[in-house]
PDB file of C-alpha atoms in Angstrom:
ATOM      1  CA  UNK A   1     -44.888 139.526 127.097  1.00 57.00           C
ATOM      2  CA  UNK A   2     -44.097 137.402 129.949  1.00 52.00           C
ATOM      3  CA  UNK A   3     -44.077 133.853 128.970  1.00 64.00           C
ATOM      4  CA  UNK A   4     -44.272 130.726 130.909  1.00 70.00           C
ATOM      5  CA  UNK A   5     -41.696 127.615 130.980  1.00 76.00           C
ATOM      6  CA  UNK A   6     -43.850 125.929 129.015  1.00 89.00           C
ATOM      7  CA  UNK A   7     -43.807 128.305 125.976  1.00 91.00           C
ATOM      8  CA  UNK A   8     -40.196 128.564 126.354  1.00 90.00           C
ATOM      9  CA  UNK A   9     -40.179 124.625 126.075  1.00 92.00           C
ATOM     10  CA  UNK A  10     -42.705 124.621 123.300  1.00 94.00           C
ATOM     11  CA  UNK A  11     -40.715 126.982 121.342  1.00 94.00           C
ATOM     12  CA  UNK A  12     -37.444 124.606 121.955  1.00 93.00           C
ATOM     13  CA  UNK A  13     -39.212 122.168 120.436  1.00 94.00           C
ATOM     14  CA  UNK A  14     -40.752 124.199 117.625  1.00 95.00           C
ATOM     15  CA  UNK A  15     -37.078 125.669 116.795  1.00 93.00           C
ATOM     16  CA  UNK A  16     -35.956 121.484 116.615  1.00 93.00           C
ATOM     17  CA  UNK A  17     -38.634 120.488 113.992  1.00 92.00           C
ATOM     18  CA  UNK A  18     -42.049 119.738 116.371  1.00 94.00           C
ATOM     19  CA  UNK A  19     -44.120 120.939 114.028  1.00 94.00           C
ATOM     20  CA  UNK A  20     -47.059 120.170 116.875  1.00 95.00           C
ATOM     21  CA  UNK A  21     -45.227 122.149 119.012  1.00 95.00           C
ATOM     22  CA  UNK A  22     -45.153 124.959 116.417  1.00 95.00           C
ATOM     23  CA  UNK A  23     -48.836 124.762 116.608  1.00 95.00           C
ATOM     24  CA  UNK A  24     -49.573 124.681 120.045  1.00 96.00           C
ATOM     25  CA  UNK A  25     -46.949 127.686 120.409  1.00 96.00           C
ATOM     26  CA  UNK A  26     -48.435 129.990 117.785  1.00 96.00           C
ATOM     27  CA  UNK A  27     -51.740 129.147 119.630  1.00 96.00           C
ATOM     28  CA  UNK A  28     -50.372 129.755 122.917  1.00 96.00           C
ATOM     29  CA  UNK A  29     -48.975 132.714 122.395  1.00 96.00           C
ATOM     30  CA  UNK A  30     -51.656 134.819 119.757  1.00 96.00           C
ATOM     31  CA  UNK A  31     -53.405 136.655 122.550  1.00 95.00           C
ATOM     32  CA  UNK A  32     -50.094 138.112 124.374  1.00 92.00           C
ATOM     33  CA  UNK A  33     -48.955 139.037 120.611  1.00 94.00           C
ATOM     34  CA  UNK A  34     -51.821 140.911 119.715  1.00 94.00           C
ATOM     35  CA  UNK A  35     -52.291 142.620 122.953  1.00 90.00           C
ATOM     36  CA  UNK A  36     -48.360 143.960 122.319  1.00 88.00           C
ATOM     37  CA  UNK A  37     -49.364 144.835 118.384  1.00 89.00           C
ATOM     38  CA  UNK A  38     -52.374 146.682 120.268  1.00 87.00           C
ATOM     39  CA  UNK A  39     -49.910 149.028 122.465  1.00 82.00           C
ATOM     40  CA  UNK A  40     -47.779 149.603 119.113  1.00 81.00           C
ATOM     41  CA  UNK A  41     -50.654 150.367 116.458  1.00 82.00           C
ATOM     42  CA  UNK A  42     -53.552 152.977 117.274  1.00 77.00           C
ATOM     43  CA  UNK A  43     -56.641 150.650 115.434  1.00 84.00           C
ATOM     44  CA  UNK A  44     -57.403 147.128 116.650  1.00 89.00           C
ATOM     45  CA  UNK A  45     -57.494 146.826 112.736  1.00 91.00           C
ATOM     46  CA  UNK A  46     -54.167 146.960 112.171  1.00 89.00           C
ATOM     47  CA  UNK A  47     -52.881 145.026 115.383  1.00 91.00           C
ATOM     48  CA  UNK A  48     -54.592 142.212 113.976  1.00 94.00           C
ATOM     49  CA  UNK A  49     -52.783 142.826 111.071  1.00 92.00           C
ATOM     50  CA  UNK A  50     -49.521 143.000 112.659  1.00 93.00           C
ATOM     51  CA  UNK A  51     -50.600 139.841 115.160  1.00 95.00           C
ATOM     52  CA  UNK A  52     -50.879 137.674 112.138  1.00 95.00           C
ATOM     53  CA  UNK A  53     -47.831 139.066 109.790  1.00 94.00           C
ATOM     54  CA  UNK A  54     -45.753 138.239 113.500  1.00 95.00           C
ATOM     55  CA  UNK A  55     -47.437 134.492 113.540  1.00 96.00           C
ATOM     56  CA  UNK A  56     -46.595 133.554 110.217  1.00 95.00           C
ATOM     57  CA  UNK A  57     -42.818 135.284 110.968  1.00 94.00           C
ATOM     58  CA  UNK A  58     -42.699 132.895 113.538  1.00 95.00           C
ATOM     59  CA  UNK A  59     -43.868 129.753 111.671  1.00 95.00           C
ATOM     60  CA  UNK A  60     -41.440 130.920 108.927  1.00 94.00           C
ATOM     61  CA  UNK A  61     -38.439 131.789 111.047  1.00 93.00           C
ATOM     62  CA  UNK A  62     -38.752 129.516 114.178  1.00 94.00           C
ATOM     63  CA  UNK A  63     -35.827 127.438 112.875  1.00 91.00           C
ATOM     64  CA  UNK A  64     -33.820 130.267 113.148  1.00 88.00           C
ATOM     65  CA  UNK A  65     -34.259 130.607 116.989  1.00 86.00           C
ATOM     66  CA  UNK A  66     -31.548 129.122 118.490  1.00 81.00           C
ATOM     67  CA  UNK A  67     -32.392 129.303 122.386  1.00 78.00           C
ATOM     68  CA  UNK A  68     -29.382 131.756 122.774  1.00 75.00           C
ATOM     69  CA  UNK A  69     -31.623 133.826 124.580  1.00 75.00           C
ATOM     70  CA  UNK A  70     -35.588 133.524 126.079  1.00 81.00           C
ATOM     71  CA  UNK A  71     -37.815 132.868 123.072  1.00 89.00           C
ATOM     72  CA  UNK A  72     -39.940 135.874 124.982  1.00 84.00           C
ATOM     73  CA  UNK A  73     -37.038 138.257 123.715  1.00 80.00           C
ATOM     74  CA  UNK A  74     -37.037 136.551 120.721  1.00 86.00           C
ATOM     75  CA  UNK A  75     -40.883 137.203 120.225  1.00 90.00           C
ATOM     76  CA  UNK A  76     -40.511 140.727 121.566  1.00 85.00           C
ATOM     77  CA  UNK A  77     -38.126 141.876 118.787  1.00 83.00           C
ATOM     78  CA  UNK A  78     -39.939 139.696 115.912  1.00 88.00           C
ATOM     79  CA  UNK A  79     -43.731 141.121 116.995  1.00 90.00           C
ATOM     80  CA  UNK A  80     -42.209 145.169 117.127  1.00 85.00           C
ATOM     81  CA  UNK A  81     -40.796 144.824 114.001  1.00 84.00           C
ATOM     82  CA  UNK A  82     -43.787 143.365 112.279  1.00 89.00           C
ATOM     83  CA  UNK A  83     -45.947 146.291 114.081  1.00 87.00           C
ATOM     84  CA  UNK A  84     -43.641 148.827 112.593  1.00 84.00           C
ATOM     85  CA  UNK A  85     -43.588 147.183 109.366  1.00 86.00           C
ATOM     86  CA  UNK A  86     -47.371 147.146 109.296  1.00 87.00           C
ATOM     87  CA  UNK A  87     -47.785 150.857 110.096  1.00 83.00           C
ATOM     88  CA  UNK A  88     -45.095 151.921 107.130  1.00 81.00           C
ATOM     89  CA  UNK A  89     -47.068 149.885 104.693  1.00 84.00           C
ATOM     90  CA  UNK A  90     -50.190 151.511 106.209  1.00 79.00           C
ATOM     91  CA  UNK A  91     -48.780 155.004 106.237  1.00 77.00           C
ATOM     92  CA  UNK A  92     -47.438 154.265 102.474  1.00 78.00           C
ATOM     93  CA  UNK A  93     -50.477 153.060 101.405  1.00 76.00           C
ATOM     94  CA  UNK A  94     -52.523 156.460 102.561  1.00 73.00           C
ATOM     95  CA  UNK A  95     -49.775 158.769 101.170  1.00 72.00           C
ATOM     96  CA  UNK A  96     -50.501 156.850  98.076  1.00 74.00           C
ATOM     97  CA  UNK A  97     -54.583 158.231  98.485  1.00 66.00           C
ATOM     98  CA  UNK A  98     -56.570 160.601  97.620  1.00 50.00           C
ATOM     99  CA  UNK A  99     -58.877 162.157 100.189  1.00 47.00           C
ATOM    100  CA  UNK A 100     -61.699 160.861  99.118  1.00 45.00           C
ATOM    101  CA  UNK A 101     -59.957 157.327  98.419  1.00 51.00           C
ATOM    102  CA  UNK A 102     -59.350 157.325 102.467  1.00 48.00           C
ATOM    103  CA  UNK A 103     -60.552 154.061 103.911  1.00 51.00           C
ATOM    104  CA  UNK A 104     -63.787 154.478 106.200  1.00 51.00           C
ATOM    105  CA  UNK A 105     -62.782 152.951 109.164  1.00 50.00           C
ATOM    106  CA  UNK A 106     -60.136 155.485 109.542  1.00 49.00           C
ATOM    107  CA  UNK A 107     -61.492 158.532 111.802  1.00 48.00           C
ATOM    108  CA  UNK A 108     -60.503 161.909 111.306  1.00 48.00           C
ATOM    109  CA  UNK A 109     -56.558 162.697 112.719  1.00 46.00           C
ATOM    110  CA  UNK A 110     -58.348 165.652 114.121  1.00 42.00           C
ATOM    111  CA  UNK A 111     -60.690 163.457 116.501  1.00 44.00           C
ATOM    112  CA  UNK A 112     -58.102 161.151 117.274  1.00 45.00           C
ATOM    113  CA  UNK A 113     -57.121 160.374 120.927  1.00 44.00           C
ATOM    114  CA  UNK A 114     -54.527 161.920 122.446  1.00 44.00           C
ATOM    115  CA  UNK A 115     -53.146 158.356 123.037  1.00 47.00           C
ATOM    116  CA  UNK A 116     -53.544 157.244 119.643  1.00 50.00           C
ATOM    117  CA  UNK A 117     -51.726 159.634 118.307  1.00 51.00           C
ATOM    118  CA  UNK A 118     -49.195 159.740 121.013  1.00 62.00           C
ATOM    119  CA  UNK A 119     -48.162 156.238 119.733  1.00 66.00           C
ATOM    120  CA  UNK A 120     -48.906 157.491 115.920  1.00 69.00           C
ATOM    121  CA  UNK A 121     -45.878 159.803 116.425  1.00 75.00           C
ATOM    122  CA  UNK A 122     -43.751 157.472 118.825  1.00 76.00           C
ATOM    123  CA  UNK A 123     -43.859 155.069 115.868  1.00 76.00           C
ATOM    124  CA  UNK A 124     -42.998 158.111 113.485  1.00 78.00           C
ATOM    125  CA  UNK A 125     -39.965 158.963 115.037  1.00 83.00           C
ATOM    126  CA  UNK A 126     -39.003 155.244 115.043  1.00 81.00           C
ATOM    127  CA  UNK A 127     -39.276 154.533 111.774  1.00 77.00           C
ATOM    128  CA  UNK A 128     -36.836 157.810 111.266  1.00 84.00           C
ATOM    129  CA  UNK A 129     -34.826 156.477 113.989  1.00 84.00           C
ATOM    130  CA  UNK A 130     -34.485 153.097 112.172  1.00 79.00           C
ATOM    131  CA  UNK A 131     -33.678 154.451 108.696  1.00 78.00           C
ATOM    132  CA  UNK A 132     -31.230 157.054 110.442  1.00 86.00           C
ATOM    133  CA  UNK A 133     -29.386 155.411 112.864  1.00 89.00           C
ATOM    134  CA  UNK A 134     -30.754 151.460 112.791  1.00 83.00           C
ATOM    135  CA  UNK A 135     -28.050 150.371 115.681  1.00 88.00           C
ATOM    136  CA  UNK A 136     -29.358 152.888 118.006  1.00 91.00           C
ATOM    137  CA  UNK A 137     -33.234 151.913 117.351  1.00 86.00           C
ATOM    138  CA  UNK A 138     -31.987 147.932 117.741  1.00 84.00           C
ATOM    139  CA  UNK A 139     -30.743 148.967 121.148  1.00 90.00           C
ATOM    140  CA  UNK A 140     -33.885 151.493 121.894  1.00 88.00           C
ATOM    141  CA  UNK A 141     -36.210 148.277 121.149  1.00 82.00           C
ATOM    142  CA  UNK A 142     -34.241 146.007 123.411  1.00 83.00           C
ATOM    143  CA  UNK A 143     -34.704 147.992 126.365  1.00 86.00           C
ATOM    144  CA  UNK A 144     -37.751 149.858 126.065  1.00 82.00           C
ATOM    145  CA  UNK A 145     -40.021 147.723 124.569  1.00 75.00           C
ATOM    146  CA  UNK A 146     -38.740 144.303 125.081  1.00 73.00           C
ATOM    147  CA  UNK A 147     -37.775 145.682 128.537  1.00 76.00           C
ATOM    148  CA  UNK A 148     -34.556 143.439 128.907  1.00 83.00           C
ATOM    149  CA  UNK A 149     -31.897 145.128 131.262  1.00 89.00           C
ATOM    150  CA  UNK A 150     -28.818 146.454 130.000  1.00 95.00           C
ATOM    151  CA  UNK A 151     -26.317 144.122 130.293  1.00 92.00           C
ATOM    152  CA  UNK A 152     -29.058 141.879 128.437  1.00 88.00           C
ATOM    153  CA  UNK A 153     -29.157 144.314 125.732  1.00 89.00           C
ATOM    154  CA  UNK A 154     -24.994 144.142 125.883  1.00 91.00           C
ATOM    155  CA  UNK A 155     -25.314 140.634 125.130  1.00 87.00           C
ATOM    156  CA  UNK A 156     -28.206 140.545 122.438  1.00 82.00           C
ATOM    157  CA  UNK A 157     -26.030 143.148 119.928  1.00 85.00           C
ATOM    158  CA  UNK A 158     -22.312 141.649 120.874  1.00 88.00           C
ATOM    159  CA  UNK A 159     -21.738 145.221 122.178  1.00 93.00           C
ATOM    160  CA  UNK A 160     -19.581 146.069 125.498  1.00 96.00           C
ATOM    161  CA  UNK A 161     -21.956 147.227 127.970  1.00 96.00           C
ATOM    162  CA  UNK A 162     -20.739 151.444 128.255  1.00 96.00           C
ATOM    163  CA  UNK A 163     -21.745 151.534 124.024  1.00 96.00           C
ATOM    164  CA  UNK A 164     -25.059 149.544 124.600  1.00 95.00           C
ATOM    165  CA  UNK A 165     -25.894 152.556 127.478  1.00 96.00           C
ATOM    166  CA  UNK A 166     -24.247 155.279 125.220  1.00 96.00           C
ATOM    167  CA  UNK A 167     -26.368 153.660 122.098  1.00 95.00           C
ATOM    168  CA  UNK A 168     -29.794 153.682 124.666  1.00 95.00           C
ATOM    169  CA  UNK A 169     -29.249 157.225 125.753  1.00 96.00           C
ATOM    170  CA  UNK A 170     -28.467 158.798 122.462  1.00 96.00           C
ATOM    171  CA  UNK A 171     -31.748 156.473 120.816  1.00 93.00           C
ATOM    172  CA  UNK A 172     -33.517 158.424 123.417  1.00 93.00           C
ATOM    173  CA  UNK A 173     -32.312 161.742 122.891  1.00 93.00           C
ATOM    174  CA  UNK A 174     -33.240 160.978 119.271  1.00 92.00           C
ATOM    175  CA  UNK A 175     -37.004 160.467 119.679  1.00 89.00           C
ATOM    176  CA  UNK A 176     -37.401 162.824 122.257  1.00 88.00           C
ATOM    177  CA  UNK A 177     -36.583 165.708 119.972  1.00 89.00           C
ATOM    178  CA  UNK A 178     -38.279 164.229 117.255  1.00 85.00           C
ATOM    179  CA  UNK A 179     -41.301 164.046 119.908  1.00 82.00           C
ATOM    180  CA  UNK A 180     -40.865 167.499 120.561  1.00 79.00           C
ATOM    181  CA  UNK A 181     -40.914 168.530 116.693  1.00 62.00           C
ATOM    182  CA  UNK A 182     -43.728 166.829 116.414  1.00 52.00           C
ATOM    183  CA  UNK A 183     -45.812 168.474 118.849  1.00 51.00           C
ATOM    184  CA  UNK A 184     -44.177 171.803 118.254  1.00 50.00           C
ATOM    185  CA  UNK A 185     -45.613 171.566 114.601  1.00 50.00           C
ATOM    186  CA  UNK A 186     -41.964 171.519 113.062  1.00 49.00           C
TER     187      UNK A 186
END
């Protein structure tokens, strides 16, 4: 999500009180948050889901936002973990059903993309990532998703720089065996 000055300023506001501001941001910025909920979550479905749990986060927690870094990064971190909180409620919630309780608009896994469930099992091995080892997935989502560089990253967690690379690489390691399993059937 690469946001303008103006966002950046609207969320400044927002964060000081402007509660016009905090409308004109959330409106402002819906479209690049649901196209990032999009590349997280296989169904357009649930993205919308996850676009409008990360709005209201926003509304809710804009006050906390304290301009330390861009409001983009900001965004980035609040809209991934929304996504992956949306898919573990979704993924509870059809553990919890029976087969013939399974919602229609749900295809069968078997005739599901290759894409889809690419990012089915990326978001699998997060989540295990998160509950394993949450500093390393904290790091992982800093620089792979929000994209920020490393010293960036370094800054975000109050980390020296060599851990923040060590943290990154060993993330990485992480979901690439767990990748692996995955498609390996273990």
């Amino acid at each position: 999500m690469a946001l303008d000055e103006t966002t950046e300023e609207l969320a400044t506001a927002a964060a000081g009180g402007d509660h016009r501001a905090l409308g004109a941001l959330l409106k402002r910025i819906e479209p690049d948050v649901l196209r990032h909920c999009e590349r997280l979550l296989p169904y357009r479905q649930d993205a919308e889901e996850a676009c409008q749990d990360t709005l209201l986060a926003v509304a809710r927690n804009i006050g906390r936002f304290e301009g330390r870094s861009r409001f983009s990064t900001w965004l980035h971190i609040v809209t991934a973990n929304c996504a992956r909180t949306t898919y573990r409620t979704l993924k509870r919630r059809a553990a919890e059903q029976t087969s013939e309780e399974l919602p229609e608009h749900r295809p069968d896994p078997r005739r599901v993309s290759v894409i889809a469930g690419s990012r089915l099992d990326l978001l699998d091995a997060m989540e295990s990532l998160e509950l394993e080892k949450p500093e390393l997935a904290a790091a992982l989502v800093l620089r792979d998703i929000v994209q920020l560089d490393y010293a960036e990253v370094a800054e975000q967690l109050g980390i020296p720089l060599g851990t923040a690379k060590s943290r990154i690489h060993q993330a990485r390691k992480y979901i690439q065996s767990a990748l692996g399993d995955a498609y390996l059937g273990k």
